[in-house]
Amino acid sequence: MADSLKTSLSNNPKVWILIGIGVAGIAVVVSRERSRRREKKLLEREDFGAFVERFELLPFPQPPPPAAPLSLYALSFAVKDIFEIKGRVTGFGNPDWKRTHGEGEKTAVVIDHLLKKGATCVGSTVLDELSFGITGENVHYGTPTNPSTPHHIPGGSSSGSAVAVAAQLVDFALGTDTIGCIRIPASLCGVFGFRPSHGAISIDGVLPNSQSLDTIGWFARDPSVLHRVGHVLLQLKAEPKRPRRFVVADDLFELSKALKPKTSYFVKKMTETLSGYQSPKHVNIGQFIASNVASLKAFCEESSTVQSGVGALKALSSVMVLLNRYEFKTNHGEWITSVKPKFGDNISGRVRTAIKSVPEDVKVLYKVRTELRSALQNLLKEDGVLVLPTIVDPPIKRNSRKCQSAEFYDQALVLSCISSMSGCCQVTVPLGENDDLPTSISFIAFHGADKFLLDTVLDCYSTLKEQVRLASESMPLPVANGDLNASELLKEKGNAAYKGKQWNKAVNYYTDAIKLNETNGTYYSNRAAAHLELGGFQQAEEDCTKAISLSKKNVKAYLRRGAAREALLRYKEAAEDYKYAHVLEPHSKAASLGEKRLRKLMS
């Protein structure tokens, strides 16, 4: 019987195929079950790993009736372990710092303000070491678990504070924002995060990272709590409602797959629904900055005219990093050199670079900051709100490889540098989830317009969420095939418009050609070339991907997709495109140079 079964199996390949499918299915189920167990284990961590230490600072007594309750009565909050508290040692995210420093002689001013208004402090939260990172990972105290997506980073440096709010452990939490340290974790954890105007809140009793960039910020799940805390910390007074004008940074939404297609649509619909809102305007903020911040040119690499906007933002982020390193070294260089503290791998390299860095001309760094603030003041005036993505999606996973972390770091800084360098106020506004990951946009208002920005969020958020929901339910219209000869004629017209540098007209001709024939990869590749000239990098990538799906040997599509991904700061994917183009066409200089350039950037 056994021999008969063996013979039957060996002579019937279909049986082996079915067995193989069954085994593969079991493997998938096991893998998914393991993934679920890991996620469950992360979510079951005590306090989601958000806290360094739990304690209680009680609020000031409530006034006797008939006085109204204090404005933050019954609210709980946590503080990033960077705020001094009388009688406690501030850890700054590193055990060696805590070991070499004494107890605080006084409590930070902002904590006193909150206690006086009725809130209760319940503990200190985890941060990137010395607040010198943006992933939220900490090898000494553990990385807080992002409640929204446990396998991904929570973002930092104020990671514990964002997680404590997202996990509903507190009503709000304090953090600090230097190069995105409130805005990034707020986005990744799906909560509100407010970075006030630079200098608007006293930093007395807060350990410094970089004084020219540091601000105190806060997280909340609800816009009304965000608003109430802002009124206390900023000591705001009532003022009449002003008209509002949204300015959408179209070029920055090119960096976001999740937000780009419909952002302009739902912002426009929102303004049509609300009173006192003008129809949104549009701007290429990179090109605007390139044209209005003259001192930035010294930091810009040579680039084509169409990429000058992206180049300017990359240059601005590099200025921010240089300024951050210079002031961080000034603040902590002597302690690091003498104590030789142990840092995690994700921080030690940046610290070493900062300690060794010697900027050629510090004055020009501050000059860029001054010019940028003036430029944004002219753009936004008293009624403008710049709309932009908070981060580039998707976020990286916990314990990601070094190259992925570096790519995330570069992409995130391009978006966060505008507010950090100008000192303008910015708020992260959660929009729900896309592909099971939190998504958000950000609003920026001019320096000093903090109340205007907080009021804007409170006024428009419910309408904004409704328009996002409606936009997500809308479906694209189908496109029909048509006459092939007509499509070729349209392609030739597109080519002529492209040669004449009429990029928009070229896009329209290629689009009409695609409507008639969706199976021609050249049409998509050519339209991608026109999109590249217009700075439409996301559209260019999508077109090239379609062209490659139709023809795996389309060298131009690989080169153009590489250029688009490079502009979108996705260096690893761009390098792979250049490499594949080089394999297909070994003598291609563009492929060879692109591959070498990106290897240098990723190293």
PDB file of N, CA and C in Angstrom, residues 388-478:
ATOM      1  N   LEU A 388       0.730  71.820   3.841  1.00  0.00           N
ATOM      2  CA  LEU A 388       1.787  70.938   3.351  1.00  0.00           C
ATOM      3  C   LEU A 388       1.700  69.594   4.056  1.00  0.00           C
ATOM      4  N   PRO A 389       2.335  68.539   3.505  1.00  0.00           N
ATOM      5  CA  PRO A 389       2.392  67.264   4.240  1.00  0.00           C
ATOM      6  C   PRO A 389       3.284  67.426   5.469  1.00  0.00           C
ATOM      7  N   THR A 390       3.058  66.621   6.501  1.00  0.00           N
ATOM      8  CA  THR A 390       3.926  66.654   7.676  1.00  0.00           C
ATOM      9  C   THR A 390       5.150  65.778   7.483  1.00  0.00           C
ATOM     10  N   ILE A 391       4.935  64.578   6.941  1.00  0.00           N
ATOM     11  CA  ILE A 391       6.040  63.666   6.663  1.00  0.00           C
ATOM     12  C   ILE A 391       5.829  63.034   5.298  1.00  0.00           C
ATOM     13  N   VAL A 392       6.882  62.390   4.807  1.00  0.00           N
ATOM     14  CA  VAL A 392       6.779  61.606   3.582  1.00  0.00           C
ATOM     15  C   VAL A 392       6.328  60.203   3.969  1.00  0.00           C
ATOM     16  N   ASP A 393       5.374  59.644   3.220  1.00  0.00           N
ATOM     17  CA  ASP A 393       4.900  58.308   3.547  1.00  0.00           C
ATOM     18  C   ASP A 393       5.606  57.267   2.664  1.00  0.00           C
ATOM     19  N   PRO A 394       5.667  55.998   3.085  1.00  0.00           N
ATOM     20  CA  PRO A 394       5.243  55.517   4.396  1.00  0.00           C
ATOM     21  C   PRO A 394       6.367  55.664   5.411  1.00  0.00           C
ATOM     22  N   PRO A 395       6.058  55.558   6.721  1.00  0.00           N
ATOM     23  CA  PRO A 395       7.110  55.632   7.731  1.00  0.00           C
ATOM     24  C   PRO A 395       7.952  54.364   7.746  1.00  0.00           C
ATOM     25  N   ILE A 396       9.146  54.445   8.312  1.00  0.00           N
ATOM     26  CA  ILE A 396      10.000  53.265   8.373  1.00  0.00           C
ATOM     27  C   ILE A 396       9.594  52.390   9.555  1.00  0.00           C
ATOM     28  N   LYS A 397       9.987  51.132   9.502  1.00  0.00           N
ATOM     29  CA  LYS A 397       9.682  50.203  10.587  1.00  0.00           C
ATOM     30  C   LYS A 397      10.724  50.323  11.685  1.00  0.00           C
ATOM     31  N   ARG A 398      10.379  49.823  12.868  1.00  0.00           N
ATOM     32  CA  ARG A 398      11.307  49.831  13.992  1.00  0.00           C
ATOM     33  C   ARG A 398      12.565  49.059  13.624  1.00  0.00           C
ATOM     34  N   ASN A 399      13.695  49.549  14.138  1.00  0.00           N
ATOM     35  CA  ASN A 399      14.985  48.889  13.913  1.00  0.00           C
ATOM     36  C   ASN A 399      15.302  48.722  12.428  1.00  0.00           C
ATOM     37  N   SER A 400      14.971  49.750  11.634  1.00  0.00           N
ATOM     38  CA  SER A 400      15.228  49.685  10.201  1.00  0.00           C
ATOM     39  C   SER A 400      16.720  49.762   9.917  1.00  0.00           C
ATOM     40  N   ARG A 401      17.069  49.297   8.707  1.00  0.00           N
ATOM     41  CA  ARG A 401      18.469  49.353   8.292  1.00  0.00           C
ATOM     42  C   ARG A 401      18.917  50.799   8.179  1.00  0.00           C
ATOM     43  N   LYS A 402      20.208  50.996   8.273  1.00  0.00           N
ATOM     44  CA  LYS A 402      20.786  52.342   8.330  1.00  0.00           C
ATOM     45  C   LYS A 402      20.405  53.180   7.114  1.00  0.00           C
ATOM     46  N   CYS A 403      20.446  52.571   5.917  1.00  0.00           N
ATOM     47  CA  CYS A 403      20.147  53.348   4.705  1.00  0.00           C
ATOM     48  C   CYS A 403      18.702  53.822   4.691  1.00  0.00           C
ATOM     49  N   GLN A 404      17.761  52.978   5.204  1.00  0.00           N
ATOM     50  CA  GLN A 404      16.358  53.378   5.255  1.00  0.00           C
ATOM     51  C   GLN A 404      16.152  54.517   6.256  1.00  0.00           C
ATOM     52  N   SER A 405      16.839  54.428   7.394  1.00  0.00           N
ATOM     53  CA  SER A 405      16.731  55.484   8.393  1.00  0.00           C
ATOM     54  C   SER A 405      17.274  56.798   7.861  1.00  0.00           C
ATOM     55  N   ALA A 406      18.397  56.726   7.137  1.00  0.00           N
ATOM     56  CA  ALA A 406      19.000  57.941   6.570  1.00  0.00           C
ATOM     57  C   ALA A 406      18.070  58.573   5.538  1.00  0.00           C
ATOM     58  N   GLU A 407      17.409  57.734   4.737  1.00  0.00           N
ATOM     59  CA  GLU A 407      16.480  58.238   3.728  1.00  0.00           C
ATOM     60  C   GLU A 407      15.287  58.909   4.391  1.00  0.00           C
ATOM     61  N   PHE A 408      14.732  58.263   5.413  1.00  0.00           N
ATOM     62  CA  PHE A 408      13.612  58.851   6.150  1.00  0.00           C
ATOM     63  C   PHE A 408      14.024  60.177   6.767  1.00  0.00           C
ATOM     64  N   TYR A 409      15.217  60.207   7.336  1.00  0.00           N
ATOM     65  CA  TYR A 409      15.748  61.410   7.982  1.00  0.00           C
ATOM     66  C   TYR A 409      15.814  62.566   6.984  1.00  0.00           C
ATOM     67  N   ASP A 410      16.395  62.316   5.802  1.00  0.00           N
ATOM     68  CA  ASP A 410      16.533  63.371   4.792  1.00  0.00           C
ATOM     69  C   ASP A 410      15.181  63.867   4.308  1.00  0.00           C
ATOM     70  N   GLN A 411      14.256  62.929   4.058  1.00  0.00           N
ATOM     71  CA  GLN A 411      12.933  63.306   3.569  1.00  0.00           C
ATOM     72  C   GLN A 411      12.169  64.129   4.601  1.00  0.00           C
ATOM     73  N   ALA A 412      12.240  63.683   5.849  1.00  0.00           N
ATOM     74  CA  ALA A 412      11.501  64.372   6.908  1.00  0.00           C
ATOM     75  C   ALA A 412      12.010  65.792   7.110  1.00  0.00           C
ATOM     76  N   LEU A 413      13.330  65.974   7.029  1.00  0.00           N
ATOM     77  CA  LEU A 413      13.898  67.299   7.277  1.00  0.00           C
ATOM     78  C   LEU A 413      13.544  68.296   6.177  1.00  0.00           C
ATOM     79  N   VAL A 414      13.380  67.823   4.953  1.00  0.00           N
ATOM     80  CA  VAL A 414      12.978  68.718   3.867  1.00  0.00           C
ATOM     81  C   VAL A 414      11.621  69.346   4.172  1.00  0.00           C
ATOM     82  N   LEU A 415      10.728  68.571   4.787  1.00  0.00           N
ATOM     83  CA  LEU A 415       9.402  69.094   5.118  1.00  0.00           C
ATOM     84  C   LEU A 415       9.390  69.911   6.407  1.00  0.00           C
ATOM     85  N   SER A 416      10.242  69.546   7.357  1.00  0.00           N
ATOM     86  CA  SER A 416      10.198  70.241   8.651  1.00  0.00           C
ATOM     87  C   SER A 416      11.033  71.515   8.691  1.00  0.00           C
ATOM     88  N   CYS A 417      11.949  71.696   7.718  1.00  0.00           N
ATOM     89  CA  CYS A 417      12.892  72.819   7.796  1.00  0.00           C
ATOM     90  C   CYS A 417      12.235  74.184   7.615  1.00  0.00           C
ATOM     91  N   ILE A 418      11.102  74.248   6.924  1.00  0.00           N
ATOM     92  CA  ILE A 418      10.474  75.550   6.656  1.00  0.00           C
ATOM     93  C   ILE A 418      10.080  76.228   7.961  1.00  0.00           C
ATOM     94  N   SER A 419       9.390  75.486   8.814  1.00  0.00           N
ATOM     95  CA  SER A 419       8.949  76.053  10.084  1.00  0.00           C
ATOM     96  C   SER A 419      10.112  76.231  11.060  1.00  0.00           C
ATOM     97  N   SER A 420      10.982  75.226  11.125  1.00  0.00           N
ATOM     98  CA  SER A 420      12.110  75.313  12.064  1.00  0.00           C
ATOM     99  C   SER A 420      13.009  76.501  11.761  1.00  0.00           C
ATOM    100  N   MET A 421      13.326  76.703  10.487  1.00  0.00           N
ATOM    101  CA  MET A 421      14.259  77.773  10.122  1.00  0.00           C
ATOM    102  C   MET A 421      13.619  79.154  10.129  1.00  0.00           C
ATOM    103  N   SER A 422      12.326  79.219   9.853  1.00  0.00           N
ATOM    104  CA  SER A 422      11.661  80.530   9.842  1.00  0.00           C
ATOM    105  C   SER A 422      11.171  80.933  11.230  1.00  0.00           C
ATOM    106  N   GLY A 423      10.994  79.949  12.112  1.00  0.00           N
ATOM    107  CA  GLY A 423      10.427  80.237  13.421  1.00  0.00           C
ATOM    108  C   GLY A 423       8.928  80.387  13.408  1.00  0.00           C
ATOM    109  N   CYS A 424       8.274  80.101  12.259  1.00  0.00           N
ATOM    110  CA  CYS A 424       6.817  80.213  12.170  1.00  0.00           C
ATOM    111  C   CYS A 424       6.148  79.084  12.951  1.00  0.00           C
ATOM    112  N   CYS A 425       4.888  79.298  13.322  1.00  0.00           N
ATOM    113  CA  CYS A 425       4.155  78.259  14.049  1.00  0.00           C
ATOM    114  C   CYS A 425       3.573  77.244  13.057  1.00  0.00           C
ATOM    115  N   GLN A 426       3.501  75.995  13.496  1.00  0.00           N
ATOM    116  CA  GLN A 426       3.010  74.915  12.640  1.00  0.00           C
ATOM    117  C   GLN A 426       2.232  73.923  13.486  1.00  0.00           C
ATOM    118  N   VAL A 427       1.176  73.361  12.911  1.00  0.00           N
ATOM    119  CA  VAL A 427       0.378  72.362  13.605  1.00  0.00           C
ATOM    120  C   VAL A 427       0.213  71.140  12.706  1.00  0.00           C
ATOM    121  N   THR A 428       0.384  69.959  13.292  1.00  0.00           N
ATOM    122  CA  THR A 428       0.108  68.698  12.613  1.00  0.00           C
ATOM    123  C   THR A 428      -1.349  68.339  12.843  1.00  0.00           C
ATOM    124  N   VAL A 429      -2.068  68.079  11.747  1.00  0.00           N
ATOM    125  CA  VAL A 429      -3.507  67.813  11.811  1.00  0.00           C
ATOM    126  C   VAL A 429      -3.773  66.397  11.312  1.00  0.00           C
ATOM    127  N   PRO A 430      -4.190  65.464  12.189  1.00  0.00           N
ATOM    128  CA  PRO A 430      -4.442  64.084  11.755  1.00  0.00           C
ATOM    129  C   PRO A 430      -5.672  63.988  10.867  1.00  0.00           C
ATOM    130  N   LEU A 431      -5.597  63.127   9.847  1.00  0.00           N
ATOM    131  CA  LEU A 431      -6.704  62.976   8.902  1.00  0.00           C
ATOM    132  C   LEU A 431      -7.311  61.580   8.905  1.00  0.00           C
ATOM    133  N   GLY A 432      -6.837  60.701   9.767  1.00  0.00           N
ATOM    134  CA  GLY A 432      -7.311  59.314   9.730  1.00  0.00           C
ATOM    135  C   GLY A 432      -6.222  58.408   9.198  1.00  0.00           C
ATOM    136  N   GLU A 433      -6.620  57.303   8.574  1.00  0.00           N
ATOM    137  CA  GLU A 433      -5.643  56.322   8.108  1.00  0.00           C
ATOM    138  C   GLU A 433      -5.737  56.103   6.615  1.00  0.00           C
ATOM    139  N   ASN A 434      -4.599  55.738   6.031  1.00  0.00           N
ATOM    140  CA  ASN A 434      -4.509  55.334   4.635  1.00  0.00           C
ATOM    141  C   ASN A 434      -3.639  54.084   4.598  1.00  0.00           C
ATOM    142  N   ASP A 435      -4.200  52.987   4.069  1.00  0.00           N
ATOM    143  CA  ASP A 435      -3.500  51.694   4.080  1.00  0.00           C
ATOM    144  C   ASP A 435      -3.060  51.322   5.498  1.00  0.00           C
ATOM    145  N   ASP A 436      -3.963  51.551   6.464  1.00  0.00           N
ATOM    146  CA  ASP A 436      -3.745  51.199   7.872  1.00  0.00           C
ATOM    147  C   ASP A 436      -2.625  51.999   8.526  1.00  0.00           C
ATOM    148  N   LEU A 437      -2.224  53.102   7.947  1.00  0.00           N
ATOM    149  CA  LEU A 437      -1.200  53.970   8.538  1.00  0.00           C
ATOM    150  C   LEU A 437      -1.781  55.372   8.743  1.00  0.00           C
ATOM    151  N   PRO A 438      -1.443  56.032   9.864  1.00  0.00           N
ATOM    152  CA  PRO A 438      -1.948  57.394  10.096  1.00  0.00           C
ATOM    153  C   PRO A 438      -1.465  58.358   9.012  1.00  0.00           C
ATOM    154  N   THR A 439      -2.327  59.273   8.629  1.00  0.00           N
ATOM    155  CA  THR A 439      -1.933  60.327   7.697  1.00  0.00           C
ATOM    156  C   THR A 439      -2.260  61.683   8.328  1.00  0.00           C
ATOM    157  N   SER A 440      -1.561  62.702   7.881  1.00  0.00           N
ATOM    158  CA  SER A 440      -1.802  64.044   8.416  1.00  0.00           C
ATOM    159  C   SER A 440      -1.384  65.072   7.382  1.00  0.00           C
ATOM    160  N   ILE A 441      -1.836  66.281   7.580  1.00  0.00           N
ATOM    161  CA  ILE A 441      -1.284  67.432   6.883  1.00  0.00           C
ATOM    162  C   ILE A 441      -0.837  68.422   7.950  1.00  0.00           C
ATOM    163  N   SER A 442      -0.148  69.457   7.520  1.00  0.00           N
ATOM    164  CA  SER A 442       0.292  70.505   8.439  1.00  0.00           C
ATOM    165  C   SER A 442      -0.174  71.864   7.949  1.00  0.00           C
ATOM    166  N   PHE A 443      -0.428  72.753   8.901  1.00  0.00           N
ATOM    167  CA  PHE A 443      -0.724  74.156   8.627  1.00  0.00           C
ATOM    168  C   PHE A 443       0.410  74.997   9.220  1.00  0.00           C
ATOM    169  N   ILE A 444       0.902  75.956   8.456  1.00  0.00           N
ATOM    170  CA  ILE A 444       1.900  76.914   8.945  1.00  0.00           C
ATOM    171  C   ILE A 444       1.324  78.321   8.823  1.00  0.00           C
ATOM    172  N   ALA A 445       1.424  79.107   9.883  1.00  0.00           N
ATOM    173  CA  ALA A 445       1.051  80.525   9.858  1.00  0.00           C
ATOM    174  C   ALA A 445       2.286  81.356  10.188  1.00  0.00           C
ATOM    175  N   PHE A 446       2.212  82.658   9.935  1.00  0.00           N
ATOM    176  CA  PHE A 446       3.383  83.513  10.100  1.00  0.00           C
ATOM    177  C   PHE A 446       3.808  83.586  11.566  1.00  0.00           C
ATOM    178  N   HIS A 447       5.035  84.014  11.785  1.00  0.00           N
ATOM    179  CA  HIS A 447       5.587  84.092  13.134  1.00  0.00           C
ATOM    180  C   HIS A 447       4.739  85.027  14.009  1.00  0.00           C
ATOM    181  N   GLY A 448       4.271  84.498  15.139  1.00  0.00           N
ATOM    182  CA  GLY A 448       3.434  85.282  16.048  1.00  0.00           C
ATOM    183  C   GLY A 448       1.950  85.061  15.870  1.00  0.00           C
ATOM    184  N   ALA A 449       1.551  84.270  14.866  1.00  0.00           N
ATOM    185  CA  ALA A 449       0.119  84.061  14.588  1.00  0.00           C
ATOM    186  C   ALA A 449      -0.388  82.782  15.239  1.00  0.00           C
ATOM    187  N   ASP A 450       0.093  82.471  16.434  1.00  0.00           N
ATOM    188  CA  ASP A 450      -0.246  81.209  17.086  1.00  0.00           C
ATOM    189  C   ASP A 450      -1.739  81.090  17.391  1.00  0.00           C
ATOM    190  N   LYS A 451      -2.341  82.144  17.905  1.00  0.00           N
ATOM    191  CA  LYS A 451      -3.774  82.084  18.208  1.00  0.00           C
ATOM    192  C   LYS A 451      -4.580  81.913  16.922  1.00  0.00           C
ATOM    193  N   PHE A 452      -4.193  82.629  15.880  1.00  0.00           N
ATOM    194  CA  PHE A 452      -4.855  82.519  14.578  1.00  0.00           C
ATOM    195  C   PHE A 452      -4.810  81.069  14.086  1.00  0.00           C
ATOM    196  N   LEU A 453      -3.666  80.410  14.260  1.00  0.00           N
ATOM    197  CA  LEU A 453      -3.512  79.039  13.791  1.00  0.00           C
ATOM    198  C   LEU A 453      -4.316  78.066  14.649  1.00  0.00           C
ATOM    199  N   LEU A 454      -4.267  78.226  15.970  1.00  0.00           N
ATOM    200  CA  LEU A 454      -5.061  77.373  16.855  1.00  0.00           C
ATOM    201  C   LEU A 454      -6.561  77.541  16.596  1.00  0.00           C
ATOM    202  N   ASP A 455      -6.992  78.778  16.394  1.00  0.00           N
ATOM    203  CA  ASP A 455      -8.404  79.039  16.091  1.00  0.00           C
ATOM    204  C   ASP A 455      -8.807  78.405  14.761  1.00  0.00           C
ATOM    205  N   THR A 456      -7.898  78.447  13.790  1.00  0.00           N
ATOM    206  CA  THR A 456      -8.180  77.870  12.470  1.00  0.00           C
ATOM    207  C   THR A 456      -8.445  76.372  12.588  1.00  0.00           C
ATOM    208  N   VAL A 457      -7.591  75.678  13.332  1.00  0.00           N
ATOM    209  CA  VAL A 457      -7.760  74.230  13.508  1.00  0.00           C
ATOM    210  C   VAL A 457      -9.087  73.922  14.200  1.00  0.00           C
ATOM    211  N   LEU A 458      -9.377  74.647  15.265  1.00  0.00           N
ATOM    212  CA  LEU A 458     -10.620  74.426  16.002  1.00  0.00           C
ATOM    213  C   LEU A 458     -11.839  74.700  15.125  1.00  0.00           C
ATOM    214  N   ASP A 459     -11.731  75.708  14.274  1.00  0.00           N
ATOM    215  CA  ASP A 459     -12.844  76.145  13.439  1.00  0.00           C
ATOM    216  C   ASP A 459     -13.116  75.185  12.279  1.00  0.00           C
ATOM    217  N   CYS A 460     -12.065  74.634  11.685  1.00  0.00           N
ATOM    218  CA  CYS A 460     -12.256  73.913  10.420  1.00  0.00           C
ATOM    219  C   CYS A 460     -12.099  72.399  10.510  1.00  0.00           C
ATOM    220  N   TYR A 461     -11.669  71.867  11.665  1.00  0.00           N
ATOM    221  CA  TYR A 461     -11.263  70.461  11.674  1.00  0.00           C
ATOM    222  C   TYR A 461     -12.396  69.488  11.341  1.00  0.00           C
ATOM    223  N   SER A 462     -13.555  69.673  11.925  1.00  0.00           N
ATOM    224  CA  SER A 462     -14.653  68.724  11.666  1.00  0.00           C
ATOM    225  C   SER A 462     -15.056  68.747  10.194  1.00  0.00           C
ATOM    226  N   THR A 463     -15.078  69.928   9.605  1.00  0.00           N
ATOM    227  CA  THR A 463     -15.399  70.045   8.180  1.00  0.00           C
ATOM    228  C   THR A 463     -14.309  69.421   7.327  1.00  0.00           C
ATOM    229  N   LEU A 464     -13.073  69.640   7.706  1.00  0.00           N
ATOM    230  CA  LEU A 464     -11.945  69.062   6.979  1.00  0.00           C
ATOM    231  C   LEU A 464     -12.029  67.539   6.977  1.00  0.00           C
ATOM    232  N   LYS A 465     -12.282  66.944   8.140  1.00  0.00           N
ATOM    233  CA  LYS A 465     -12.380  65.483   8.230  1.00  0.00           C
ATOM    234  C   LYS A 465     -13.516  64.945   7.353  1.00  0.00           C
ATOM    235  N   GLU A 466     -14.632  65.666   7.323  1.00  0.00           N
ATOM    236  CA  GLU A 466     -15.762  65.226   6.506  1.00  0.00           C
ATOM    237  C   GLU A 466     -15.412  65.278   5.024  1.00  0.00           C
ATOM    238  N   GLN A 467     -14.710  66.330   4.599  1.00  0.00           N
ATOM    239  CA  GLN A 467     -14.328  66.436   3.194  1.00  0.00           C
ATOM    240  C   GLN A 467     -13.287  65.383   2.815  1.00  0.00           C
ATOM    241  N   VAL A 468     -12.425  65.036   3.745  1.00  0.00           N
ATOM    242  CA  VAL A 468     -11.457  63.953   3.499  1.00  0.00           C
ATOM    243  C   VAL A 468     -12.199  62.640   3.293  1.00  0.00           C
ATOM    244  N   ARG A 469     -13.192  62.399   4.122  1.00  0.00           N
ATOM    245  CA  ARG A 469     -13.982  61.167   3.983  1.00  0.00           C
ATOM    246  C   ARG A 469     -14.682  61.116   2.629  1.00  0.00           C
ATOM    247  N   LEU A 470     -15.280  62.218   2.230  1.00  0.00           N
ATOM    248  CA  LEU A 470     -15.983  62.259   0.945  1.00  0.00           C
ATOM    249  C   LEU A 470     -15.012  62.096  -0.216  1.00  0.00           C
ATOM    250  N   ALA A 471     -13.836  62.725  -0.101  1.00  0.00           N
ATOM    251  CA  ALA A 471     -12.842  62.623  -1.164  1.00  0.00           C
ATOM    252  C   ALA A 471     -12.337  61.200  -1.302  1.00  0.00           C
ATOM    253  N   SER A 472     -12.188  60.507  -0.172  1.00  0.00           N
ATOM    254  CA  SER A 472     -11.674  59.136  -0.222  1.00  0.00           C
ATOM    255  C   SER A 472     -12.668  58.179  -0.858  1.00  0.00           C
ATOM    256  N   GLU A 473     -13.951  58.573  -0.864  1.00  0.00           N
ATOM    257  CA  GLU A 473     -14.980  57.706  -1.431  1.00  0.00           C
ATOM    258  C   GLU A 473     -15.193  57.955  -2.918  1.00  0.00           C
ATOM    259  N   SER A 474     -14.652  59.048  -3.444  1.00  0.00           N
ATOM    260  CA  SER A 474     -14.846  59.353  -4.856  1.00  0.00           C
ATOM    261  C   SER A 474     -13.979  58.443  -5.705  1.00  0.00           C
ATOM    262  N   MET A 475     -14.473  58.062  -6.865  1.00  0.00           N
ATOM    263  CA  MET A 475     -13.771  57.121  -7.750  1.00  0.00           C
ATOM    264  C   MET A 475     -13.333  57.825  -9.027  1.00  0.00           C
ATOM    265  N   PRO A 476     -12.149  57.489  -9.569  1.00  0.00           N
ATOM    266  CA  PRO A 476     -11.722  58.068 -10.840  1.00  0.00           C
ATOM    267  C   PRO A 476     -12.571  57.551 -11.998  1.00  0.00           C
ATOM    268  N   LEU A 477     -12.750  58.373 -12.985  1.00  0.00           N
ATOM    269  CA  LEU A 477     -13.531  57.979 -14.147  1.00  0.00           C
ATOM    270  C   LEU A 477     -12.747  57.027 -15.034  1.00  0.00           C
ATOM    271  N   PRO A 478     -13.392  56.017 -15.622  1.00  0.00           N
ATOM    272  CA  PRO A 478     -12.680  55.103 -16.520  1.00  0.00           C
ATOM    273  C   PRO A 478     -12.295  55.804 -17.809  1.00  0.00           C
TER     274      PRO A 478
END
